Short mmCIF file of C-alpha atoms in Angstrom, two decimals:
data_model
loop_
_atom_site.label_atom_id
_atom_site.label_comp_id
_atom_site.label_asym_id
_atom_site.label_seq_id
_atom_site.Cartn_x
_atom_site.Cartn_y
_atom_site.Cartn_z
CA MET A 149 -19.37 10.65 -42.34
CA THR A 150 -19.69 14.40 -41.86
CA ASN A 151 -23.08 16.04 -42.36
CA ARG A 152 -23.17 18.24 -45.46
CA ASN A 153 -24.65 21.24 -43.66
CA ILE A 154 -21.96 21.12 -40.98
CA LYS A 155 -19.36 20.88 -43.75
CA ALA A 156 -20.86 23.95 -45.44
CA ILE A 157 -20.57 26.00 -42.24
CA LYS A 158 -16.99 24.82 -41.64
CA TRP A 159 -16.07 25.61 -45.24
CA PHE A 160 -17.41 29.15 -44.95
CA ILE A 161 -15.48 29.76 -41.71
CA ASN A 162 -12.24 28.28 -43.08
CA THR A 163 -12.28 30.12 -46.40
CA GLN A 164 -13.98 33.43 -45.71
CA LEU A 165 -12.89 34.04 -42.11
CA LEU A 166 -9.63 32.10 -41.72
CA GLY A 167 -8.33 32.61 -45.26
CA LYS A 168 -7.74 28.93 -46.11
CA TRP A 169 -8.47 29.52 -49.79
CA TYR A 170 -7.71 26.04 -51.07
CA ASN A 171 -10.64 24.37 -49.29
CA VAL A 172 -12.92 22.80 -51.90
CA ALA A 173 -16.71 23.01 -51.69
CA TYR A 174 -17.76 21.73 -55.12
CA ALA A 175 -16.63 18.60 -56.95
CA THR A 176 -17.46 17.94 -60.59
CA PHE A 177 -17.28 14.16 -60.99
CA LYS A 178 -17.07 13.33 -64.69
CA VAL A 179 -18.05 9.68 -64.36
CA THR A 180 -17.82 9.05 -68.12
CA SER A 181 -16.55 10.74 -71.26
CA LYS A 182 -19.14 8.98 -73.42
CA CYS A 183 -22.07 11.02 -74.70
CA ASN A 184 -24.93 10.56 -77.15
CA LEU A 185 -24.46 14.15 -78.36
CA LYS A 186 -21.52 16.10 -79.74
CA CYS A 187 -22.25 19.72 -78.87
CA THR A 188 -19.98 22.13 -80.70
CA PHE A 189 -19.15 24.07 -77.53
CA CYS A 190 -18.09 21.01 -75.54
CA ASN A 191 -14.51 19.87 -74.98
CA PRO A 192 -14.16 16.79 -77.27
CA ALA A 193 -12.45 14.96 -74.40
CA TYR A 194 -15.82 14.97 -72.63
CA TYR A 195 -17.87 13.23 -75.33
CA SER A 196 -15.40 11.13 -77.30
CA GLY A 197 -15.19 8.30 -74.77
CA THR A 198 -11.39 8.43 -74.87
CA LEU A 199 -10.83 9.06 -71.15
CA GLU A 200 -10.26 5.93 -69.10
CA GLU A 201 -13.41 5.01 -67.19
CA GLY A 202 -13.36 3.52 -63.71
CA SER A 203 -15.41 0.55 -62.55
CA THR A 204 -18.33 0.88 -60.15
CA GLU A 205 -16.18 -0.14 -57.20
CA ARG A 206 -13.38 2.22 -58.17
CA LEU A 207 -15.75 5.19 -58.37
CA LYS A 208 -17.27 4.24 -55.02
CA LYS A 209 -13.76 4.47 -53.55
CA VAL A 210 -13.53 7.99 -54.97
CA ILE A 211 -16.80 8.88 -53.24
CA ASP A 212 -15.54 7.36 -49.99
CA ASN A 213 -12.36 9.44 -50.18
CA LEU A 214 -14.46 12.60 -50.54
CA ARG A 215 -16.91 11.98 -47.69
CA ASP A 216 -14.88 13.52 -44.87
CA SER A 217 -13.40 16.26 -47.04
CA SER A 218 -14.68 19.83 -47.28
CA VAL A 219 -16.71 18.98 -50.41
CA VAL A 220 -20.35 19.97 -49.88
CA VAL A 221 -21.70 19.51 -53.42
CA LEU A 222 -20.93 16.43 -55.52
CA SER A 223 -22.07 16.85 -59.12
CA PHE A 224 -22.25 13.79 -61.39
CA GLU A 225 -21.43 14.85 -64.93
CA GLY A 226 -19.87 13.57 -68.12
CA GLY A 227 -20.04 13.05 -71.02
CA GLU A 228 -23.60 12.00 -70.38
CA PRO A 229 -23.62 10.33 -66.94
CA THR A 230 -26.90 8.48 -67.54
CA THR A 231 -25.18 6.37 -70.22
CA ARG A 232 -23.48 4.50 -67.37
CA PRO A 233 -25.52 1.38 -66.48
CA ASP A 234 -24.54 1.85 -62.81
CA ILE A 235 -25.49 5.53 -62.49
CA LEU A 236 -28.40 4.85 -60.10
CA ASP A 237 -26.11 2.75 -57.92
CA LEU A 238 -23.48 5.51 -57.79
CA LEU A 239 -26.02 8.25 -57.05
CA GLY A 240 -27.57 6.21 -54.26
CA TYR A 241 -24.14 5.44 -52.79
CA ALA A 242 -23.27 9.14 -52.64
CA HIS A 243 -26.66 10.26 -51.29
CA ASP A 244 -26.15 9.48 -47.61
CA GLY A 245 -26.07 13.00 -46.20
CA SER A 246 -22.37 13.61 -46.85
CA PHE A 247 -23.05 15.80 -49.90
CA TYR A 248 -25.70 17.64 -51.81
CA VAL A 249 -25.87 15.37 -54.84
CA MET A 250 -26.44 16.81 -58.32
CA LEU A 251 -26.95 15.08 -61.64
CA THR A 252 -26.15 16.99 -64.83
CA THR A 253 -27.83 15.49 -67.89
CA ASN A 254 -28.86 16.40 -71.41
CA GLY A 255 -32.19 14.66 -70.82
CA TYR A 256 -31.15 11.38 -72.45
CA ARG A 257 -33.26 9.31 -70.01
CA LEU A 258 -35.63 11.90 -68.59
CA GLY A 259 -38.52 10.72 -70.74
CA ASP A 260 -38.73 7.54 -68.63
CA PRO A 261 -41.06 8.03 -65.61
CA SER A 262 -39.52 5.03 -63.84
CA PHE A 263 -36.03 6.53 -64.13
CA LEU A 264 -37.30 9.92 -62.93
CA SER A 265 -38.88 8.31 -59.90
CA LYS A 266 -35.65 6.51 -59.03
CA ILE A 267 -33.35 9.52 -59.39
CA SER A 268 -35.72 11.68 -57.33
CA GLU A 269 -34.84 9.46 -54.36
CA ARG A 270 -31.10 9.72 -55.01
CA ILE A 271 -30.35 13.37 -55.83
CA ASP A 272 -30.94 16.80 -54.35
CA PHE A 273 -30.73 18.81 -57.57
CA LEU A 274 -31.19 18.03 -61.25
CA HIS A 275 -29.08 20.08 -63.66
CA TYR A 276 -30.80 19.83 -67.03
CA SER A 277 -28.70 21.01 -69.97
CA ILE A 278 -30.93 22.49 -72.64
CA ASP A 279 -28.76 23.76 -75.42
CA GLU A 280 -28.46 23.56 -79.18
CA TYR A 281 -30.10 20.34 -80.34
CA HIS A 282 -33.67 20.53 -81.67
CA TRP A 283 -35.04 17.57 -79.70
CA ASN A 284 -33.41 18.95 -76.60
CA LEU A 285 -34.90 22.41 -77.08
CA LYS A 286 -38.37 20.86 -77.29
CA ALA A 287 -37.83 19.85 -73.67
CA LEU A 288 -38.98 23.34 -72.70
CA ASP A 289 -42.53 22.38 -73.67
CA ASN A 290 -42.65 19.67 -70.99
CA LEU A 291 -40.30 21.28 -68.49
CA CYS A 292 -42.79 21.61 -65.63
CA LYS A 293 -43.46 17.85 -65.49
CA PHE A 294 -40.49 17.29 -63.18
CA ARG A 295 -42.42 18.94 -60.36
CA GLU A 296 -44.54 15.77 -60.20
CA PHE A 297 -41.46 13.92 -58.99
CA GLY A 298 -40.43 16.55 -56.45
CA LEU A 299 -37.23 17.38 -58.31
CA LYS A 300 -35.42 20.69 -57.81
CA VAL A 301 -34.39 21.59 -61.35
CA ASN A 302 -31.68 23.93 -62.54
CA VAL A 303 -31.71 24.41 -66.30
CA GLN A 304 -28.20 24.92 -67.57
CA THR A 305 -27.63 26.68 -70.90
CA VAL A 306 -24.36 27.42 -72.62
CA VAL A 307 -24.44 30.91 -74.10
CA THR A 308 -22.78 31.41 -77.47
CA ARG A 309 -22.42 34.46 -79.69
CA TYR A 310 -25.28 32.98 -81.74
CA ASN A 311 -27.93 32.43 -79.05
CA ILE A 312 -27.16 35.31 -76.70
CA ASN A 313 -30.12 37.38 -77.92
CA THR A 314 -32.68 34.58 -77.54
CA LEU A 315 -32.37 33.77 -73.84
CA GLU A 316 -35.29 35.62 -72.24
CA ASP A 317 -38.04 33.25 -73.43
CA LYS A 318 -36.16 30.35 -71.85
CA VAL A 319 -35.73 32.23 -68.57
CA LYS A 320 -39.47 33.07 -68.53
CA LYS A 321 -40.39 29.39 -69.02
CA VAL A 322 -38.05 28.31 -66.24
CA ARG A 323 -39.58 30.88 -63.90
CA GLU A 324 -43.08 29.65 -64.78
CA CYS A 325 -42.08 26.18 -63.60
CA GLY A 326 -40.53 27.46 -60.37
CA TYR A 327 -37.02 26.34 -61.31
CA LYS A 328 -33.67 28.08 -61.71
CA ILE A 329 -31.50 28.64 -64.77
CA LEU A 330 -27.73 29.00 -65.00
CA LEU A 331 -26.30 30.76 -68.06
CA MET A 332 -22.66 29.88 -68.70
CA PRO A 333 -20.51 31.32 -71.49
CA ALA A 334 -19.11 29.00 -74.14
CA VAL A 335 -15.34 28.65 -73.86
CA ASP A 336 -13.20 28.54 -77.00
CA TYR A 337 -10.79 25.68 -76.35
CA PRO A 338 -7.37 25.89 -78.05
CA ASP A 339 -8.38 23.28 -80.65
CA SER A 340 -11.94 24.58 -81.17
CA LYS A 341 -12.86 24.59 -84.86
CA VAL A 342 -15.83 26.90 -84.35
CA LYS A 343 -15.47 30.03 -82.23
CA LEU A 344 -18.56 30.38 -80.04
CA GLU A 345 -17.47 32.39 -76.99
CA PRO A 346 -19.76 35.42 -76.54
CA ASP A 347 -18.49 38.97 -76.22
CA LYS A 348 -17.94 39.66 -72.50
CA GLU A 349 -19.47 43.12 -72.56
CA GLN A 350 -22.58 41.88 -74.35
CA PHE A 351 -22.83 38.90 -71.99
CA TYR A 352 -22.55 41.27 -69.03
CA GLN A 353 -25.35 43.47 -70.37
CA VAL A 354 -27.66 40.50 -71.05
CA LEU A 355 -27.07 38.88 -67.65
CA SER A 356 -27.50 42.19 -65.82
CA TYR A 357 -30.84 42.75 -67.55
CA LEU A 358 -32.10 39.21 -66.87
CA LYS A 359 -30.91 39.19 -63.23
CA GLY A 360 -32.55 42.55 -62.62
CA LYS A 361 -35.85 41.41 -64.12
CA TYR A 362 -36.06 37.77 -62.97
CA GLY A 363 -34.05 37.86 -59.73
CA SER A 364 -33.18 34.54 -58.13
CA THR A 365 -34.60 32.56 -61.06
CA LEU A 366 -31.28 33.36 -62.71
CA ASN A 367 -28.74 31.24 -60.83
CA ASN A 368 -25.81 33.47 -61.75
CA SER A 369 -24.68 35.57 -58.79
CA TRP A 370 -24.14 39.32 -59.07
CA GLY A 371 -20.50 38.65 -58.19
CA PHE A 372 -20.18 36.38 -61.23
CA ILE A 373 -21.89 38.95 -63.44
CA ARG A 374 -19.65 41.79 -62.26
CA ALA A 375 -16.60 39.62 -62.87
CA LEU A 376 -17.42 39.78 -66.58
CA LYS A 377 -16.52 43.47 -66.41
CA GLY A 378 -13.06 42.58 -65.20
CA GLU A 379 -13.76 43.34 -61.54
CA PHE A 380 -11.58 40.47 -60.35
CA PRO A 381 -10.07 40.29 -56.87
CA LYS A 382 -6.28 40.18 -56.78
CA ARG A 383 -6.19 36.59 -55.59
CA LEU A 384 -7.40 33.87 -57.95
CA THR A 385 -8.19 30.56 -56.36
CA SER A 386 -10.68 27.77 -56.77
CA TYR A 387 -13.32 26.35 -54.48
CA ALA A 388 -13.98 23.57 -57.00
CA ILE A 389 -12.30 20.53 -58.47
CA THR A 390 -12.88 18.28 -61.47
CA ILE A 391 -12.47 14.53 -61.16
CA TYR A 392 -11.83 12.41 -64.26
CA PRO A 393 -13.75 9.14 -64.96
CA ASN A 394 -10.85 7.04 -63.63
CA GLY A 395 -10.52 9.06 -60.41
CA ASP A 396 -7.59 11.24 -61.50
CA LEU A 397 -7.54 14.76 -60.03
CA PRO A 398 -6.31 17.57 -62.34
CA TYR A 399 -5.34 20.62 -60.30
CA PRO A 400 -6.11 23.49 -59.97
CA ASP A 401 -8.41 22.93 -62.96
CA ASP A 402 -8.92 20.59 -65.89
CA ILE A 403 -7.84 23.10 -68.55
CA ASN A 404 -4.44 24.37 -67.41
CA GLY A 405 -3.75 22.10 -64.45
CA GLU A 406 -1.98 18.75 -64.09
CA VAL A 407 -2.94 15.45 -62.49
CA ILE A 408 -1.67 15.33 -58.90
CA GLY A 409 -3.04 11.93 -57.92
CA ASN A 410 -5.99 9.57 -57.98
CA LEU A 411 -8.92 9.85 -55.58
CA SER A 412 -9.61 6.13 -55.65
CA GLN A 413 -6.26 5.71 -53.90
CA ASN A 414 -5.91 8.85 -51.77
CA LYS A 415 -8.14 11.12 -49.74
CA LEU A 416 -8.68 14.61 -51.12
CA GLY A 417 -6.92 16.28 -48.19
CA GLU A 418 -3.76 14.23 -48.77
CA LEU A 419 -3.58 15.31 -52.41
CA LEU A 420 -4.32 18.98 -51.72
CA ASN A 421 -1.60 19.05 -49.05
CA SER A 422 1.02 17.49 -51.34
CA TYR A 423 4.09 19.46 -52.36
CA ARG A 424 3.02 19.58 -56.02
CA ALA A 425 -0.45 20.90 -55.16
CA LYS A 426 1.10 23.62 -53.01
CA GLU A 427 3.41 24.64 -55.87
CA LEU A 428 0.50 24.81 -58.33
CA ARG A 429 -1.48 26.81 -55.79
CA ARG A 430 1.43 29.21 -55.34
CA LYS A 431 1.57 29.85 -59.09
CA MET A 432 -2.16 30.42 -59.15
CA MET A 433 -2.03 32.85 -56.21
CA GLU A 434 0.79 34.79 -57.88
CA ASN A 435 -1.23 34.99 -61.10
CA SER A 436 1.69 33.50 -63.01
CA ALA A 437 -1.00 31.13 -64.25
CA ARG A 438 -4.54 32.51 -64.56
CA TYR A 439 -6.82 29.55 -64.08
CA GLU A 440 -9.91 31.39 -65.27
CA TYR A 441 -12.10 28.45 -66.22
CA LEU A 442 -13.13 27.48 -62.70
CA HIS A 443 -16.58 26.78 -61.35
CA LEU A 444 -16.04 28.62 -58.08
CA GLN A 445 -13.04 30.91 -58.32
CA THR A 446 -12.97 33.95 -56.07
CA ALA A 447 -13.52 36.07 -59.17
CA SER A 448 -17.07 34.78 -59.12
CA PHE A 449 -17.70 36.09 -55.60
CA ASN A 450 -16.02 39.42 -54.95
CA SER A 451 -16.95 39.68 -51.29
CA ILE A 452 -18.41 37.79 -48.35
CA LYS A 453 -21.63 39.71 -49.00
CA ASP A 454 -21.88 38.33 -52.55
CA LEU A 455 -21.17 34.80 -51.37
CA ALA A 456 -23.63 35.08 -48.48
CA GLU A 457 -26.38 36.33 -50.81
CA TYR A 458 -25.76 33.46 -53.21
CA ALA A 459 -25.77 30.98 -50.31
CA ARG A 460 -29.06 32.46 -49.06
CA GLU A 461 -30.71 31.95 -52.45
CA MET A 462 -29.40 28.39 -52.74
CA GLY A 463 -30.39 27.58 -49.15
CA LYS A 464 -33.93 28.78 -49.76
CA TRP A 465 -34.11 26.60 -52.85
CA ALA A 466 -32.67 23.56 -51.07
CA PHE A 467 -34.96 23.68 -48.05
CA THR A 468 -38.20 25.06 -49.54
CA GLY A 469 -37.98 24.02 -53.17
CA LYS A 470 -38.84 27.58 -54.18
CA ALA A 471 -36.49 29.22 -56.66
#
């Protein structure tokens, strides 16, 4: 097992100083494709329950094969991950110091004090999606209660062309509770029936205003915000991966990439060093394929300064609990 803080330092040196751009820092682990909601902006594959789902032991093998990799943050997502009966077991298994463990949830089980108490011992950050459903939006009224359990909360909201002008009240409430909020644009998938993606210029203006007024409460970096204006670096690469519920690894992303192997059977380094991964990476570096829908592409951080500033804000939050 490699300590997560040591891994973070090594990752920074390897990527930013030595130019090894394919090193992964963030893993989105979609442990299920089942969800109790059907948000209009979500990829249907992630709530329909159609993706093959691995057993508890299979997913533990995935976690084992990530421990000694460069992955610093392991985010449990879905679907709705808390619909898995074994979610507490999986979170506890991952929370051994190898990763910063996150849980992304729509709040399905957050009304249960016993569950809150248990996850507080198993995660480092709670990503709480508060989006379009009425019962979910009411969660803002009781948002501060999570402080009683010592949870570091990041509210995550998908911004659409319909809610883009109503974001400030939510940001103010999050700041009042001492949390952070991440505002992510809706993505119009090829088969989307309803077009929700916000105008980039308008999104840039709104984020710039909110970041200027509320500072580090807004968990979007200035590098990410500037990227909305088209200020992309020449090289596009990803510091993040998505893992499917059965352990499959689509690469370089889950929108335009292809499955290069299964992490219940192979270590991450073996898959990333495979011939096929190198070919996909070459295409990405040449921009013959623009993998834009990536959690941590270099377009989000235009310089070491931007990345360092973002890391400083996150480090302060991790060690002091102050957003």
